[in-house]
Structure formats: C-alpha cells, structure tokens
Coordinates of C-alpha atoms in Angstrom, one line a residue:
Chain A
M1 CA 0.0 0.0 0.0
I2 CA 1.2 3.5 -0.8
R3 CA 0.1 6.4 1.3
F4 CA 0.6 10.1 0.7
E5 CA 0.3 12.3 3.8
H6 CA -0.2 16.0 3.4
V7 CA 2.2 16.0 0.5
A8 CA 3.2 19.4 -1.0
F9 CA 5.3 19.6 -4.1
S10 CA 6.3 22.2 -6.6
Y11 CA 9.0 22.4 -9.4
R12 CA 9.3 26.1 -9.0
K13 CA 8.5 28.4 -6.1
G14 CA 4.9 29.8 -6.2
E15 CA 3.7 27.1 -8.7
P16 CA 2.5 24.2 -6.5
V17 CA 1.7 21.0 -8.2
F18 CA 0.3 19.4 -5.0
A19 CA -0.6 21.1 -1.8
G20 CA -1.7 19.0 1.2
L21 CA -2.3 15.9 -0.9
D22 CA -3.7 12.9 1.1
L23 CA -4.0 9.7 -0.9
E24 CA -4.0 6.0 -0.3
I25 CA -3.4 3.5 -3.1
G26 CA -4.3 -0.1 -2.3
S27 CA -3.3 -3.3 -3.9
G28 CA -4.2 -4.2 -7.5
L29 CA -4.0 -2.2 -10.6
T30 CA -4.6 1.6 -10.4
L31 CA -4.9 3.9 -13.3
V32 CA -4.2 7.6 -12.9
L33 CA -6.2 9.7 -15.4
G34 CA -6.2 13.4 -15.9
I35 CA -5.7 16.3 -18.2
N36 CA -2.3 17.5 -19.3
G37 CA -0.4 19.2 -16.5
S38 CA -2.7 17.9 -13.8
G39 CA 0.2 16.1 -12.0
K40 CA -0.1 12.5 -13.0
S41 CA 3.6 12.1 -13.8
T42 CA 4.6 14.1 -10.7
L43 CA 2.4 11.7 -8.6
L44 CA 4.3 8.7 -10.0
K45 CA 7.7 10.5 -9.4
L46 CA 6.8 11.2 -5.8
A47 CA 5.6 7.6 -5.3
S48 CA 8.7 6.2 -6.8
D49 CA 11.2 8.5 -5.0
V50 CA 12.4 10.3 -8.1
E51 CA 11.2 13.6 -6.5
H52 CA 11.3 14.5 -2.8
P53 CA 8.1 16.1 -1.4
D54 CA 8.5 19.7 -0.2
A55 CA 6.3 18.8 2.7
G56 CA 4.6 15.7 4.0
A57 CA 5.7 12.2 3.5
V58 CA 5.1 9.2 1.2
F59 CA 4.9 5.7 2.8
V60 CA 5.2 2.3 1.1
D61 CA 3.9 -0.5 3.3
G62 CA 4.2 1.8 6.2
R63 CA 7.8 2.8 5.6
D64 CA 8.8 6.4 4.9
L65 CA 10.4 6.5 1.4
W66 CA 13.0 9.2 2.4
K67 CA 13.7 8.0 6.0
D68 CA 13.7 4.2 5.6
E69 CA 15.1 4.5 2.1
I70 CA 16.5 1.1 1.4
A71 CA 13.7 -1.0 2.9
A72 CA 10.9 1.1 1.4
R73 CA 12.4 1.1 -2.1
R74 CA 13.3 -2.6 -2.2
G75 CA 9.9 -3.5 -3.6
L76 CA 9.5 -0.6 -6.0
A77 CA 9.9 -0.6 -9.7
Y78 CA 9.5 2.5 -11.8
L79 CA 9.3 2.6 -15.6
P80 CA 9.9 6.2 -16.7
E81 CA 8.1 7.8 -19.6
F82 CA 11.4 8.1 -21.4
P83 CA 14.3 5.6 -21.3
D84 CA 16.5 6.9 -18.6
L85 CA 19.8 5.0 -18.5
S86 CA 23.2 6.4 -18.2
P87 CA 25.2 6.5 -21.5
Y88 CA 28.3 5.9 -19.4
A89 CA 27.4 2.4 -18.3
T90 CA 26.6 -0.8 -20.3
I91 CA 23.3 -2.4 -20.1
R92 CA 24.8 -5.4 -18.3
E93 CA 26.6 -3.3 -15.7
I94 CA 23.3 -1.5 -14.9
C95 CA 21.4 -4.8 -14.6
D96 CA 24.2 -6.3 -12.4
F97 CA 24.2 -3.2 -10.2
V98 CA 20.4 -3.3 -9.8
C99 CA 20.6 -7.0 -9.0
R100 CA 23.2 -6.3 -6.2
L101 CA 21.1 -3.5 -4.8
R102 CA 18.0 -5.6 -4.8
G103 CA 19.8 -8.6 -3.3
E104 CA 19.1 -10.8 -6.4
P105 CA 21.6 -13.2 -7.9
V106 CA 23.4 -11.5 -10.8
V107 CA 22.2 -14.4 -13.1
R108 CA 18.7 -13.0 -12.8
G109 CA 19.9 -9.8 -14.6
R110 CA 21.3 -11.9 -17.4
E111 CA 18.0 -13.8 -17.6
A112 CA 16.1 -10.5 -17.8
L113 CA 18.4 -9.3 -20.6
D114 CA 17.7 -12.6 -22.5
V115 CA 13.9 -12.2 -22.0
F116 CA 14.0 -8.8 -23.4
G117 CA 16.1 -9.8 -26.4
L118 CA 19.2 -8.0 -25.1
G119 CA 21.3 -11.2 -24.5
P120 CA 23.4 -10.9 -27.6
M121 CA 24.5 -7.3 -26.8
P122 CA 25.3 -7.2 -23.0
T123 CA 28.3 -4.9 -23.4
A124 CA 26.3 -2.4 -25.4
R125 CA 24.8 0.8 -23.9
S126 CA 21.2 1.7 -23.8
A127 CA 21.6 4.0 -26.9
S128 CA 22.6 0.9 -29.0
C129 CA 19.0 -0.4 -28.7
R130 CA 17.8 2.6 -30.6
S131 CA 17.0 1.2 -34.0
G132 CA 18.8 2.8 -37.0
R133 CA 21.7 4.0 -34.9
S134 CA 24.9 3.6 -36.8
G135 CA 28.5 3.4 -35.6
E136 CA 27.9 1.0 -32.7
R137 CA 29.8 -2.2 -32.2
H138 CA 26.6 -4.2 -32.1
S139 CA 24.0 -4.1 -34.8
P140 CA 20.8 -2.5 -33.5
L141 CA 17.9 -4.6 -32.7
P142 CA 14.6 -3.8 -34.2
G143 CA 12.4 -2.5 -31.6
S144 CA 12.4 0.0 -28.8
E145 CA 15.0 1.7 -26.7
D146 CA 12.8 1.0 -23.8
R147 CA 14.1 -2.6 -23.6
P148 CA 17.0 -1.9 -21.2
T149 CA 14.7 0.0 -18.9
F150 CA 12.2 -2.8 -19.1
S151 CA 14.8 -5.4 -18.2
S152 CA 16.2 -3.4 -15.3
T153 CA 12.7 -2.7 -14.0
S154 CA 11.7 -6.3 -14.2
L155 CA 14.4 -7.2 -11.6
S156 CA 12.2 -5.8 -8.8
R157 CA 10.5 -8.2 -6.4
P158 CA 8.1 -8.5 -4.7
W159 CA 6.7 -5.6 -6.7
T160 CA 4.9 -3.7 -3.9
G161 CA 4.5 -0.9 -6.3
K162 CA 5.3 -1.0 -10.0
F163 CA 4.7 2.3 -11.7
G164 CA 5.0 3.4 -15.2
K165 CA 3.7 6.2 -17.4
R166 CA 2.3 4.7 -20.5
P167 CA 4.1 1.4 -19.7
W168 CA 2.8 -0.1 -23.0
T169 CA 4.9 2.3 -25.0
G170 CA 7.2 0.2 -27.1
S171 CA 5.8 -3.1 -25.8
S172 CA 4.7 -4.1 -29.3
A173 CA 8.4 -4.3 -30.1
L174 CA 9.1 -6.7 -27.2
P175 CA 9.6 -10.4 -27.7
N176 CA 6.7 -12.7 -26.8
E177 CA 8.3 -14.0 -23.6
A178 CA 8.7 -10.4 -22.3
R179 CA 5.1 -9.6 -23.1
R180 CA 3.9 -12.6 -21.2
Chain B
M1 CA 11.3 32.2 -55.7
P2 CA 12.3 34.7 -52.9
E3 CA 15.6 36.4 -53.5
F4 CA 17.2 35.3 -50.3
Y5 CA 16.7 31.7 -51.4
H6 CA 19.2 32.4 -54.1
A7 CA 21.4 34.0 -51.6
F8 CA 21.6 30.8 -49.6
G9 CA 21.6 28.6 -52.7
P10 CA 20.4 25.0 -52.9
Q11 CA 22.1 24.3 -49.6
G12 CA 20.0 26.9 -47.9
I13 CA 16.4 26.7 -46.7
R14 CA 14.6 23.7 -48.1
S15 CA 11.9 24.5 -50.6
D16 CA 10.2 21.9 -52.7
G17 CA 8.0 24.5 -54.5
N18 CA 5.0 23.4 -52.6
S19 CA 5.0 25.7 -49.6
A20 CA 1.3 26.0 -49.1
G21 CA 0.4 25.8 -45.5
R22 CA 4.0 26.3 -44.4
A23 CA 5.6 29.3 -42.7
P24 CA 7.2 31.7 -45.1
L25 CA 10.9 31.2 -45.6
R26 CA 11.7 34.7 -44.4
T27 CA 9.9 33.9 -41.1
I28 CA 11.9 30.7 -40.7
L29 CA 15.1 32.4 -41.3
R30 CA 14.3 35.2 -38.9
A31 CA 13.2 32.7 -36.3
M32 CA 16.5 30.7 -36.6
L33 CA 18.6 33.9 -36.5
R34 CA 16.8 35.0 -33.4
F35 CA 17.1 31.6 -31.7
H36 CA 20.8 31.2 -32.4
A37 CA 21.6 34.8 -31.6
R38 CA 19.9 34.4 -28.2
V39 CA 21.8 31.1 -27.6
G40 CA 25.1 32.9 -28.3
V41 CA 24.3 35.9 -26.1
R42 CA 23.3 33.7 -23.2
L43 CA 26.4 31.6 -23.6
A44 CA 28.6 34.7 -23.7
L45 CA 27.0 36.0 -20.6
R46 CA 27.0 32.8 -18.6
V47 CA 30.2 31.2 -19.5
L48 CA 32.6 33.7 -20.9
A49 CA 31.6 36.7 -18.8
P50 CA 33.3 35.2 -15.7
A51 CA 36.5 34.9 -17.7
L52 CA 36.2 38.6 -18.4
A53 CA 35.7 39.3 -14.7
I54 CA 38.9 37.3 -13.9
L55 CA 40.8 39.3 -16.5
F56 CA 39.7 42.5 -15.0
A57 CA 40.7 41.3 -11.6
L58 CA 44.1 40.3 -13.0
Y59 CA 44.3 43.8 -14.6
F60 CA 44.3 45.4 -11.2
I61 CA 46.6 42.8 -9.6
L62 CA 49.2 42.8 -12.4
R63 CA 48.9 46.6 -13.1
P64 CA 48.1 48.2 -16.5
E65 CA 51.8 48.2 -17.5
F66 CA 51.9 44.5 -17.7
F67 CA 48.9 44.4 -20.0
L68 CA 50.4 47.2 -22.2
Y69 CA 53.6 45.3 -22.5
F70 CA 51.6 42.1 -23.2
A71 CA 49.6 43.8 -25.9
E72 CA 52.8 45.3 -27.5
V73 CA 54.5 41.9 -27.6
I74 CA 51.5 40.3 -29.3
L75 CA 50.2 43.0 -31.6
V76 CA 53.2 45.2 -32.4
D77 CA 56.5 43.4 -31.9
S78 CA 55.7 40.0 -33.5
G79 CA 55.4 39.5 -37.2
P80 CA 52.0 39.5 -38.9
L81 CA 51.6 35.7 -39.2
A82 CA 53.0 35.0 -35.7
R83 CA 50.5 37.5 -34.3
G84 CA 47.7 36.0 -36.3
A85 CA 48.6 32.5 -35.2
F86 CA 48.7 33.5 -31.5
L87 CA 45.3 35.3 -31.7
T88 CA 43.8 32.4 -33.6
L89 CA 44.9 30.0 -30.9
I90 CA 43.0 32.2 -28.3
A91 CA 39.9 32.4 -30.5
F92 CA 40.0 28.6 -31.2
A93 CA 40.1 27.9 -27.5
A94 CA 37.1 30.1 -26.9
A95 CA 35.2 28.6 -29.8
R96 CA 36.1 25.1 -28.8
A97 CA 34.6 25.8 -25.3
A98 CA 31.4 27.3 -26.7
S99 CA 30.8 24.7 -29.5
P100 CA 29.5 21.7 -27.5
R101 CA 27.1 23.9 -25.7
V102 CA 25.8 25.4 -28.9
C103 CA 25.8 22.3 -31.1
Y104 CA 24.3 20.0 -28.5
G105 CA 21.1 18.6 -30.1
L106 CA 21.4 20.6 -33.3
G107 CA 22.3 17.5 -35.3
G108 CA 19.2 15.6 -34.0
W109 CA 15.8 16.9 -33.4
M110 CA 16.5 20.3 -34.9
R111 CA 17.2 18.6 -38.3
H112 CA 13.5 17.8 -38.8
L113 CA 12.7 21.5 -39.0
P114 CA 12.4 22.9 -42.5
S115 CA 16.0 24.0 -42.8
S116 CA 19.0 22.4 -44.3
G117 CA 22.0 21.1 -42.4
S118 CA 24.2 23.8 -43.9
L119 CA 21.9 26.5 -42.7
V120 CA 21.8 25.0 -39.2
R121 CA 25.6 24.9 -39.3
R122 CA 25.8 28.6 -40.3
M123 CA 23.5 29.5 -37.5
A124 CA 25.6 27.5 -35.1
V125 CA 28.6 29.4 -36.4
L126 CA 26.8 32.7 -35.7
A127 CA 25.9 31.6 -32.1
I128 CA 29.5 30.6 -31.4
F129 CA 30.8 33.9 -32.9
I130 CA 28.5 35.8 -30.6
A131 CA 29.6 33.7 -27.6
Q132 CA 33.2 34.6 -28.4
T133 CA 32.6 38.3 -28.4
P134 CA 33.9 38.9 -24.8
V135 CA 37.2 37.4 -25.9
L136 CA 37.3 39.3 -29.1
G137 CA 36.4 42.4 -27.2
I138 CA 39.4 42.0 -25.0
L139 CA 41.6 41.5 -28.0
L140 CA 40.2 44.7 -29.5
V141 CA 41.0 46.6 -26.3
F142 CA 44.6 45.4 -26.7
A143 CA 44.6 46.8 -30.2
V144 CA 43.3 50.1 -28.9
L145 CA 46.0 50.2 -26.2
T146 CA 48.7 49.9 -28.9
E147 CA 47.1 52.2 -31.3
G148 CA 49.6 55.0 -30.5
Q149 CA 52.5 52.9 -31.9
V150 CA 50.8 51.9 -35.1
P151 CA 48.3 54.7 -36.0
G152 CA 45.2 53.9 -38.1
R153 CA 45.3 50.2 -37.4
I154 CA 42.1 49.9 -35.5
P155 CA 39.7 49.4 -38.4
V156 CA 41.8 46.6 -39.9
D157 CA 42.2 45.0 -36.5
A158 CA 38.5 45.2 -35.8
L159 CA 37.6 43.7 -39.1
G160 CA 40.3 41.1 -38.7
L161 CA 38.9 40.1 -35.3
V162 CA 35.5 39.6 -36.9
G163 CA 37.0 37.4 -39.5
L164 CA 39.0 35.6 -36.8
G165 CA 35.9 35.0 -34.7
F166 CA 34.0 33.6 -37.7
S167 CA 36.9 31.4 -38.7
A168 CA 37.3 29.9 -35.2
A169 CA 33.5 29.4 -35.0
A170 CA 33.3 27.7 -38.4
S171 CA 36.1 25.4 -37.4
A172 CA 34.5 24.5 -34.1
V173 CA 31.2 23.3 -35.5
R174 CA 31.3 19.6 -36.1
T175 CA 30.8 18.7 -39.7
G176 CA 31.9 15.7 -41.9
R177 CA 35.1 17.2 -43.3
R178 CA 37.1 17.7 -40.1
R179 CA 40.6 18.1 -41.4
P180 CA 40.2 20.6 -44.2
R181 CA 37.8 22.6 -42.0
L182 CA 40.3 22.8 -39.2
V183 CA 43.4 23.5 -41.4
L184 CA 41.6 26.1 -43.6
G185 CA 39.8 27.6 -40.6
F186 CA 43.1 28.1 -38.8
A187 CA 44.7 29.6 -41.8
A188 CA 41.8 31.9 -42.4
G189 CA 41.9 33.1 -38.8
A190 CA 45.6 33.6 -38.7
I191 CA 45.5 35.6 -42.0
C192 CA 42.5 37.7 -40.9
A193 CA 44.2 38.5 -37.6
S194 CA 47.5 39.5 -39.2
G195 CA 46.6 43.2 -39.2
R196 CA 47.3 43.8 -42.9
W197 CA 44.6 45.0 -45.3
A198 CA 45.8 42.8 -48.2
L199 CA 46.0 39.7 -46.1
L200 CA 42.6 40.5 -44.6
A201 CA 41.0 40.2 -48.0
A202 CA 42.7 36.9 -48.5
G203 CA 41.5 35.8 -45.1
F204 CA 37.9 36.5 -45.9
A205 CA 38.3 34.6 -49.2
L206 CA 39.6 31.7 -47.3
L207 CA 36.8 31.9 -44.8
W208 CA 34.4 31.7 -47.7
I209 CA 36.2 28.5 -48.8
V210 CA 35.9 27.1 -45.3
D211 CA 32.1 27.7 -45.5
R212 CA 32.0 25.9 -48.8
V213 CA 34.0 22.8 -47.8
S214 CA 32.2 22.4 -44.5
G215 CA 29.2 20.1 -45.0
P216 CA 26.1 20.0 -43.0
I217 CA 26.2 19.8 -39.2
I218 CA 26.5 16.2 -37.9
A219 CA 25.0 14.6 -34.8
L220 CA 27.3 13.8 -32.0
K221 CA 28.2 10.1 -32.3
T222 CA 28.0 7.9 -29.2
R223 CA 31.2 6.4 -28.1
P224 CA 32.0 2.7 -28.4
A225 CA 30.9 0.5 -25.6
F226 CA 33.0 0.5 -22.4
R227 CA 35.1 -2.3 -21.1
S228 CA 33.2 -3.9 -18.2
A229 CA 35.9 -3.0 -15.6
G230 CA 34.2 0.0 -14.2
T231 CA 32.7 -1.6 -11.1
L232 CA 35.9 -1.5 -9.0
F233 CA 34.7 1.4 -7.0
G234 CA 31.0 0.8 -7.8
L235 CA 29.1 1.7 -10.8
P236 CA 28.1 5.3 -9.8
T237 CA 31.8 6.2 -9.3
A238 CA 32.6 4.5 -12.7
I239 CA 29.8 6.5 -14.3
A240 CA 31.2 9.7 -12.9
G241 CA 34.7 8.8 -14.0
R242 CA 33.6 8.0 -17.5
A243 CA 31.5 11.1 -17.8
V244 CA 34.3 13.4 -16.6
G245 CA 37.0 11.4 -18.5
P246 CA 40.1 13.3 -19.5
K247 CA 38.5 16.6 -18.5
I248 CA 39.8 15.8 -15.0
L249 CA 43.1 17.2 -16.3
I250 CA 41.7 20.7 -16.5
P251 CA 41.3 21.1 -12.7
Y252 CA 44.6 19.5 -12.2
A253 CA 46.2 22.1 -14.6
L254 CA 44.4 24.9 -12.9
S255 CA 45.2 23.8 -9.3
G256 CA 48.8 22.8 -10.2
G257 CA 49.6 26.5 -10.7
V258 CA 48.9 27.3 -7.0
P259 CA 51.9 25.2 -5.6
V260 CA 54.1 26.7 -8.3
V261 CA 53.1 30.2 -7.3
T262 CA 53.6 29.3 -3.6
Q263 CA 57.1 28.0 -4.3
A264 CA 57.9 31.1 -6.4
F265 CA 56.7 33.2 -3.5
L266 CA 58.9 31.4 -1.0
W267 CA 61.9 31.6 -3.3
N268 CA 61.6 35.3 -4.0
N269 CA 60.7 36.5 -0.5
P270 CA 62.9 36.4 2.6
V271 CA 60.5 34.2 4.6
S272 CA 61.3 31.1 6.6
G273 CA 60.0 29.1 9.5
P274 CA 56.4 29.7 10.6
T275 CA 55.8 32.2 7.8
A276 CA 56.9 29.8 5.1
A277 CA 54.7 27.1 6.7
A278 CA 51.7 29.4 6.7
A279 CA 52.2 30.3 3.1
A280 CA 52.5 26.6 2.2
R281 CA 49.4 25.8 4.2
F282 CA 47.5 28.5 2.3
G283 CA 48.8 27.4 -1.1
G284 CA 48.1 23.7 -0.4
T285 CA 44.6 24.2 0.8
L286 CA 43.8 26.7 -2.0
A287 CA 45.2 24.3 -4.6
A288 CA 42.8 21.6 -3.3
A289 CA 39.9 24.1 -3.3
V290 CA 40.7 25.1 -6.9
F291 CA 40.8 21.5 -8.0
L292 CA 37.5 20.6 -6.2
A293 CA 35.8 23.7 -7.7
G294 CA 36.9 22.8 -11.2
A295 CA 36.1 19.1 -10.8
A296 CA 32.7 19.8 -9.2
S297 CA 31.8 22.2 -12.0
I298 CA 32.7 19.6 -14.7
L299 CA 30.9 16.8 -12.9
A300 CA 27.8 18.9 -12.5
S301 CA 27.7 19.7 -16.2
V302 CA 28.5 16.3 -17.7
R303 CA 26.6 14.1 -15.3
P304 CA 23.1 15.3 -14.5
P305 CA 21.1 13.7 -11.7
W306 CA 19.9 10.2 -12.7
P307 CA 16.2 10.1 -11.8
L308 CA 15.8 6.3 -12.3
A309 CA 18.7 5.6 -9.9
R310 CA 16.9 7.4 -7.2
T311 CA 14.2 4.7 -7.3
W312 CA 16.6 1.9 -6.5
P313 CA 17.2 0.8 -2.9
R314 CA 20.2 3.0 -2.2
E315 CA 20.5 5.8 0.3
A316 CA 20.9 9.4 -0.6
R317 CA 23.9 9.5 1.8
R318 CA 25.7 6.9 -0.4
R319 CA 25.2 9.0 -3.5
V320 CA 26.7 12.0 -1.7
L321 CA 29.5 9.9 -0.3
D322 CA 30.3 8.5 -3.8
D323 CA 30.6 12.0 -5.2
A324 CA 32.6 13.3 -2.3
L325 CA 35.1 10.5 -2.6
F326 CA 35.2 10.8 -6.4
L327 CA 36.1 14.5 -6.0
A328 CA 38.3 14.5 -2.9
L329 CA 40.5 11.4 -3.6
P330 CA 42.2 12.8 -6.7
A331 CA 42.8 16.1 -4.8
V332 CA 45.1 14.1 -2.4
L333 CA 47.7 14.1 -5.3
L334 CA 48.1 17.8 -4.8
L335 CA 49.5 17.2 -1.3
V336 CA 52.6 15.7 -2.9
P337 CA 54.0 19.0 -4.3
L338 CA 52.9 20.6 -1.0
G339 CA 55.0 18.0 0.9
L340 CA 58.0 18.9 -1.3
I341 CA 57.6 22.6 -0.6
E342 CA 56.9 22.3 3.2
A343 CA 56.2 18.9 4.7
R344 CA 54.8 20.5 7.9
A345 CA 51.9 22.0 6.0
V346 CA 50.5 18.7 4.7
P347 CA 48.5 17.6 7.8
A348 CA 46.7 20.9 8.0
A349 CA 45.8 20.9 4.3
A350 CA 44.8 17.3 4.4
G351 CA 42.5 17.9 7.4
C352 CA 40.5 20.3 5.3
L353 CA 40.0 17.9 2.4
P354 CA 36.9 16.0 3.8
L355 CA 35.0 19.2 4.4
L356 CA 35.9 20.7 1.0
G357 CA 35.1 17.4 -0.7
L358 CA 31.7 17.3 0.9
R359 CA 31.0 20.9 0.0
A360 CA 32.0 20.2 -3.6
A361 CA 29.6 17.2 -3.6
A362 CA 26.9 19.6 -2.3
A363 CA 27.7 22.1 -5.0
V364 CA 27.1 19.5 -7.7
R365 CA 23.6 19.3 -6.3
L366 CA 23.0 23.1 -6.3
D367 CA 20.2 24.7 -8.3
R368 CA 21.4 24.1 -11.8
E369 CA 20.2 27.5 -13.0
L370 CA 23.0 29.2 -11.1
R371 CA 24.7 31.7 -13.3
F372 CA 28.2 30.8 -12.6
G373 CA 28.0 27.0 -12.1
A374 CA 29.1 25.0 -9.2
W375 CA 32.7 26.3 -8.9
V376 CA 32.1 29.8 -7.4
G377 CA 30.8 28.6 -4.1
V378 CA 33.4 25.9 -3.6
L379 CA 36.2 28.2 -4.5
A380 CA 34.9 30.9 -2.2
E381 CA 34.6 28.5 0.7
G382 CA 37.9 26.9 -0.1
A383 CA 39.6 30.3 -0.1
F384 CA 38.1 31.1 3.3
V385 CA 39.2 27.8 4.7
A386 CA 42.7 28.3 3.3
A387 CA 42.9 31.7 4.9
V388 CA 41.9 30.4 8.3
V389 CA 44.3 27.5 8.1
C390 CA 47.0 29.8 7.0
F391 CA 46.7 31.8 10.3
E392 CA 45.8 28.9 12.6
P393 CA 46.9 25.4 11.6
L394 CA 44.9 23.8 14.4
A395 CA 41.7 25.1 12.7
S396 CA 42.0 22.1 10.4
I397 CA 40.8 19.9 13.3
A398 CA 37.7 22.0 13.6
F399 CA 37.2 21.7 9.8
L400 CA 37.5 18.0 10.2
F401 CA 34.7 18.0 12.7
L402 CA 32.7 20.3 10.5
A403 CA 32.7 17.6 7.8
E404 CA 29.9 15.8 9.7
P405 CA 27.3 18.6 9.5
A406 CA 28.5 19.4 6.0
F407 CA 27.7 15.8 5.1
R408 CA 24.2 16.0 6.5
A409 CA 23.6 19.3 4.6
S410 CA 24.8 17.6 1.4
V411 CA 22.4 14.7 1.9
R412 CA 19.6 17.2 2.5
M413 CA 20.4 18.9 -0.8
E414 CA 20.6 15.6 -2.6
K415 CA 17.1 14.7 -1.4
R416 CA 15.7 18.1 -2.2
Q417 CA 16.9 18.2 -5.7
K418 CA 14.2 18.6 -8.3
V419 CA 15.8 16.1 -10.6
S420 CA 13.1 15.9 -13.2
R421 CA 12.4 19.6 -13.5
W422 CA 12.9 20.9 -17.1
L423 CA 15.6 23.4 -17.6
E424 CA 16.9 25.1 -20.7
L425 CA 19.6 23.5 -22.8
H426 CA 22.3 25.1 -24.9
H427 CA 24.0 27.2 -22.4
L428 CA 24.3 24.3 -20.0
S429 CA 24.3 20.8 -21.3
A430 CA 23.2 19.4 -18.0
G431 CA 20.0 21.4 -18.1
D432 CA 17.6 18.7 -19.0
P433 CA 18.0 15.7 -16.7
L434 CA 17.5 13.4 -19.6
S435 CA 20.3 15.0 -21.5
W436 CA 23.5 13.3 -20.6
S437 CA 26.3 15.3 -22.1
E438 CA 28.7 13.3 -24.2
G439 CA 30.3 16.2 -25.9

C-alpha cells in the first residue's frame, strides 16, 4: 500500500503541483487519469522516489520513502516515460548493479536481458538499442530503446509498487516472452 | 522564388516548391537567426563573462603596465603571421569551449525542422561567434592600447577580429570534413588577424572556402561500448569517472599552478620558519579548493542527476559519499607537491579535504540554474578555509569535525533536488535531466 500524507510539491516556487495531498493507493491495478499538466507524472515520481516532497511524506507499506530509504524502495519498480539510463554504463553493468542493490543473484539480470532480447548485446549501452543508430559495435535490434529500462525494472521483487507512465509504450516491439 | 533563397543557394532553406500551409521562408530564417543569436548571447553572458571578470581582476593585480607590455608583444613586436597564429589559438580555444554547448542537439531533433544542415551549421557558427565576443572584445581593447604605436590600425584590427571569430566558430562546429575545416579555418583566422589590409581580404576569401568545404552539421556520435571493468569502486563512481574522463586534467592544470606560485613566493621573498609554513598551508589548501571547484563544475555539467537511480534501494547518503570520494581522492595528489615545498603544511591541508570534498559534492547538487555554475561557491569557501588554516593550523581539526554537519547538509540537498524539472539547454548541457552530455 502506498500512502501520501499532506504532501506538497512544486517544481518552482509559487507554482505548486500538490498542496496537502492525502491519498491512499491499495493493492491491485490503479490507473491515474487526468488532463495534461494535472500532475499524473509528478504523482508517480513522488511515489517512486524520483522527487522528494517539499512537505509531508510518502509511505510504502508503512515505511517512509525518504527515511527508511532502502527497505521502502526494495519493492519498488519505476518505468519512466522516457528511457532513462546512463550512457556511461553498459546495459549489463546496470542490470548487475540493480541485482546487487535488490539482493538478487546476478544471473537474474542476465535472464532479464535474455527475456527482453538483449542477451546478444550485453556490453552495449542503452543507446545501442535505438533502431537505426549507426557506428555502434553491435547491430541495432529492431524495436524500442525502452528494452534496457524494461529489463532493469523487471528485476524488482516482490513488486509492492510498480509504476509506469504509458508502460505499454514500445511493448509491441518486445519479444513474446517479455510480453507474457 | 524569394531572392534570399538564391542568396543561400540550394544548400539553404529547403523548398520543394509546394510551400502551401507552411511558414514563409523569411519567417523561418528570422526565427532561426533570433534563436541562435539568443543562444550565443546567453552563452557569452553565462560562460565567458566570468572569464572577463577574472581578466579585470588580474588587470588590477598585475597593473596596466603588464597588459600594455603584453599587448605590445602580441600585436606590435611579433610578425603578422605569428601575431595571427597567436590570436587564432586564443579564438579557437574560446570557440572550442562554446561549440559543444551550442551544437548539442542541433544534429538531432533540430534537423527535422524545415531548414538544411548547412543553414543549421551557419546559424551555429553565428551563435559561437556571438559567444566569443567577450574574448574578441578583450583583443580589441589590446589593439586600442597599442594604437599609439601603429596609428590607423584599429579598423583593420576590428575587421580582422570579426573574420577571426567567424573562422574559429566555423572550425569548431562539427561537420563531416574535419581536417580541411580545421586547417583552412586556422589559416583563415591567422591571416585575418595578421593586421594587414591585403591579407585581410585573403583571409575572408579563405573563410568563404571554409564555409563551402564544411558540410552540414552532424549529430554527436555515441562512443563505443565500455570495457566492463568500471565496477571497481562501484558503478556510480565509474559513471562519474567515465563522464568526466580526460576533462579531469583541466582542474589539475588549474590547481597545479597554485603550488608553483607558492614555491615562487617562497623563493623570492625572505620568509622562513612559521611564515613559510603558513604560506605553504594557504597554497596547499587553496590548490585543493581550486581542484575541487573545477572538478565539481565539470561533474555537474556532464553528469546530471539520474532520476531512475533514485528509485533503487540505495540511500541518498551513499550517493553523496560516492561523489565526495570521487572529487576529494584525486585532490590528495596535490598534497605531494605541497609536501615537497613544506612537509609540515601537509597535515593541516589534508585535514580540510573531507570538508571541502563534501562541500563540492553539495555544489554538484545546487540549483542548476546558477549563473556561474558550481565552482564559485566551492572556490569561495575553499579560499576562506585556506585563509583560516594559514593563520591557525589547528583550525583544520575544527574543519575535520565540521565535515559531519556538511555531510548532513549535502544529503539534505541531494534529497531536495528537483531532478526531473525541465531546464533550458544550450548554455548548460546538463539542463535537461535526460540530456547526458557526451560532448
């Protein structure tokens, strides 16, 4: 369960996105709908720790996201709207790092890469997955650059909260195993 | 066909003869001119204006006589080509610094707009030229200072500097034909800046050739994949190291001058004992501060916050600690020359490193819309710490204890960062959190 308590947030002073937000999100699938600029993405960013609330607190299973940081985030997985992986690390390095942080065996990261069709290019960077990109050591795969993000996100267990803005973006390009 | 289409030729604005429903070409041209001119002006104000301020500070420290002598050596005593080559090196350095900030993204999304690659390149050249104007202005002031010795030279010098600025800018924009662009650009700049009317005409002719041989602007290519050896100190440190790369030599070069000046001071002044130790303490601590300021500024610009990494089960304090170690450990090297100058000064300077490293890690997390980047705060605090340690070496123990609250403050700043807030690009490649700079 995710709980927002009196959360206030703004990107710039004097332009609040949330002011005194109280919200409780239970188990199961929750869809957040709203017009452009209503704060859907910001809500996900606050729930997934990307942004720190200016006031109030966010709790995941009763743990404060910014005080009990490791325990609260262990079960979180966030799939950002845009692929957000460092160009200064290879896909495998990132998966291995996430595995270590989540206490999973490194082999699970390799499995995730296989499932998302990235097994043949483990030393490539996320940019290599962009189709049509030339000059890379590995030939680009047909499909989406979301794949590395998908594979690193899939390493989260037990998935207390799994968030994504338009998580189906690029999913048509994923292999069948990944879609299942 | 509008007449300015012919002026730009077939490489200019795209036009397929079916422009119904599109913006008029004149409007597009005006919009692009305005956009790139603003980019250039902002860059000039934000990046090169501090350099100008430093120069003015040096003017008052080194006295006008030094600058007059310097201007005479460059502009009067040396031959036309030596003078041109020297001025071209200065302009190339300024253009090289401005180019990645101007060109970032121009080869990508911007290319889908109804303008050709050549026009985008020309606009980038204009932006880089405008960004260089503070440097060209200083060179013009030098020309005015020496006007008494060579009367009537200012018009040719002013025009030459314009040609020089455009040559340096044209050479700095990335296009397909790198070698001819650089060689011809350098030659054009050197000839333009030679201060002779006849050569000036030849320089502008060469500049026209540079424009013709340069193809359309190209997108920045990604580097080849890394070797998977970067996890020795942990992936975040490896990412910081790879992002900064050889640029780490810049703060080393800047800070390395401080021990040299300290040694020169000790050699040329009759000081010994406690006074020499105090000077060495000041120099050593200031060198570390200069290094940390430079390294923090580079790290802040090439490695923006990584929003996705904040969702992983890793504490904010670890992220701060990673950066503090990444910045402070290389600064330890600067204690070696300090030990050679005055070994007794090393412990006091070393005691300040944890605090300065943590303050540098905090500066990386400052509001990224700061006008002067991360380095000003670190340098100011470092200079203060150096001054205190200079007068009282035991103060370094207090600074060691102050590292703990500094660490907590840095963690607070790390948490409070608005990492996904959109910021403007072009003058600061780290503006958009999704724009990892690879320039």
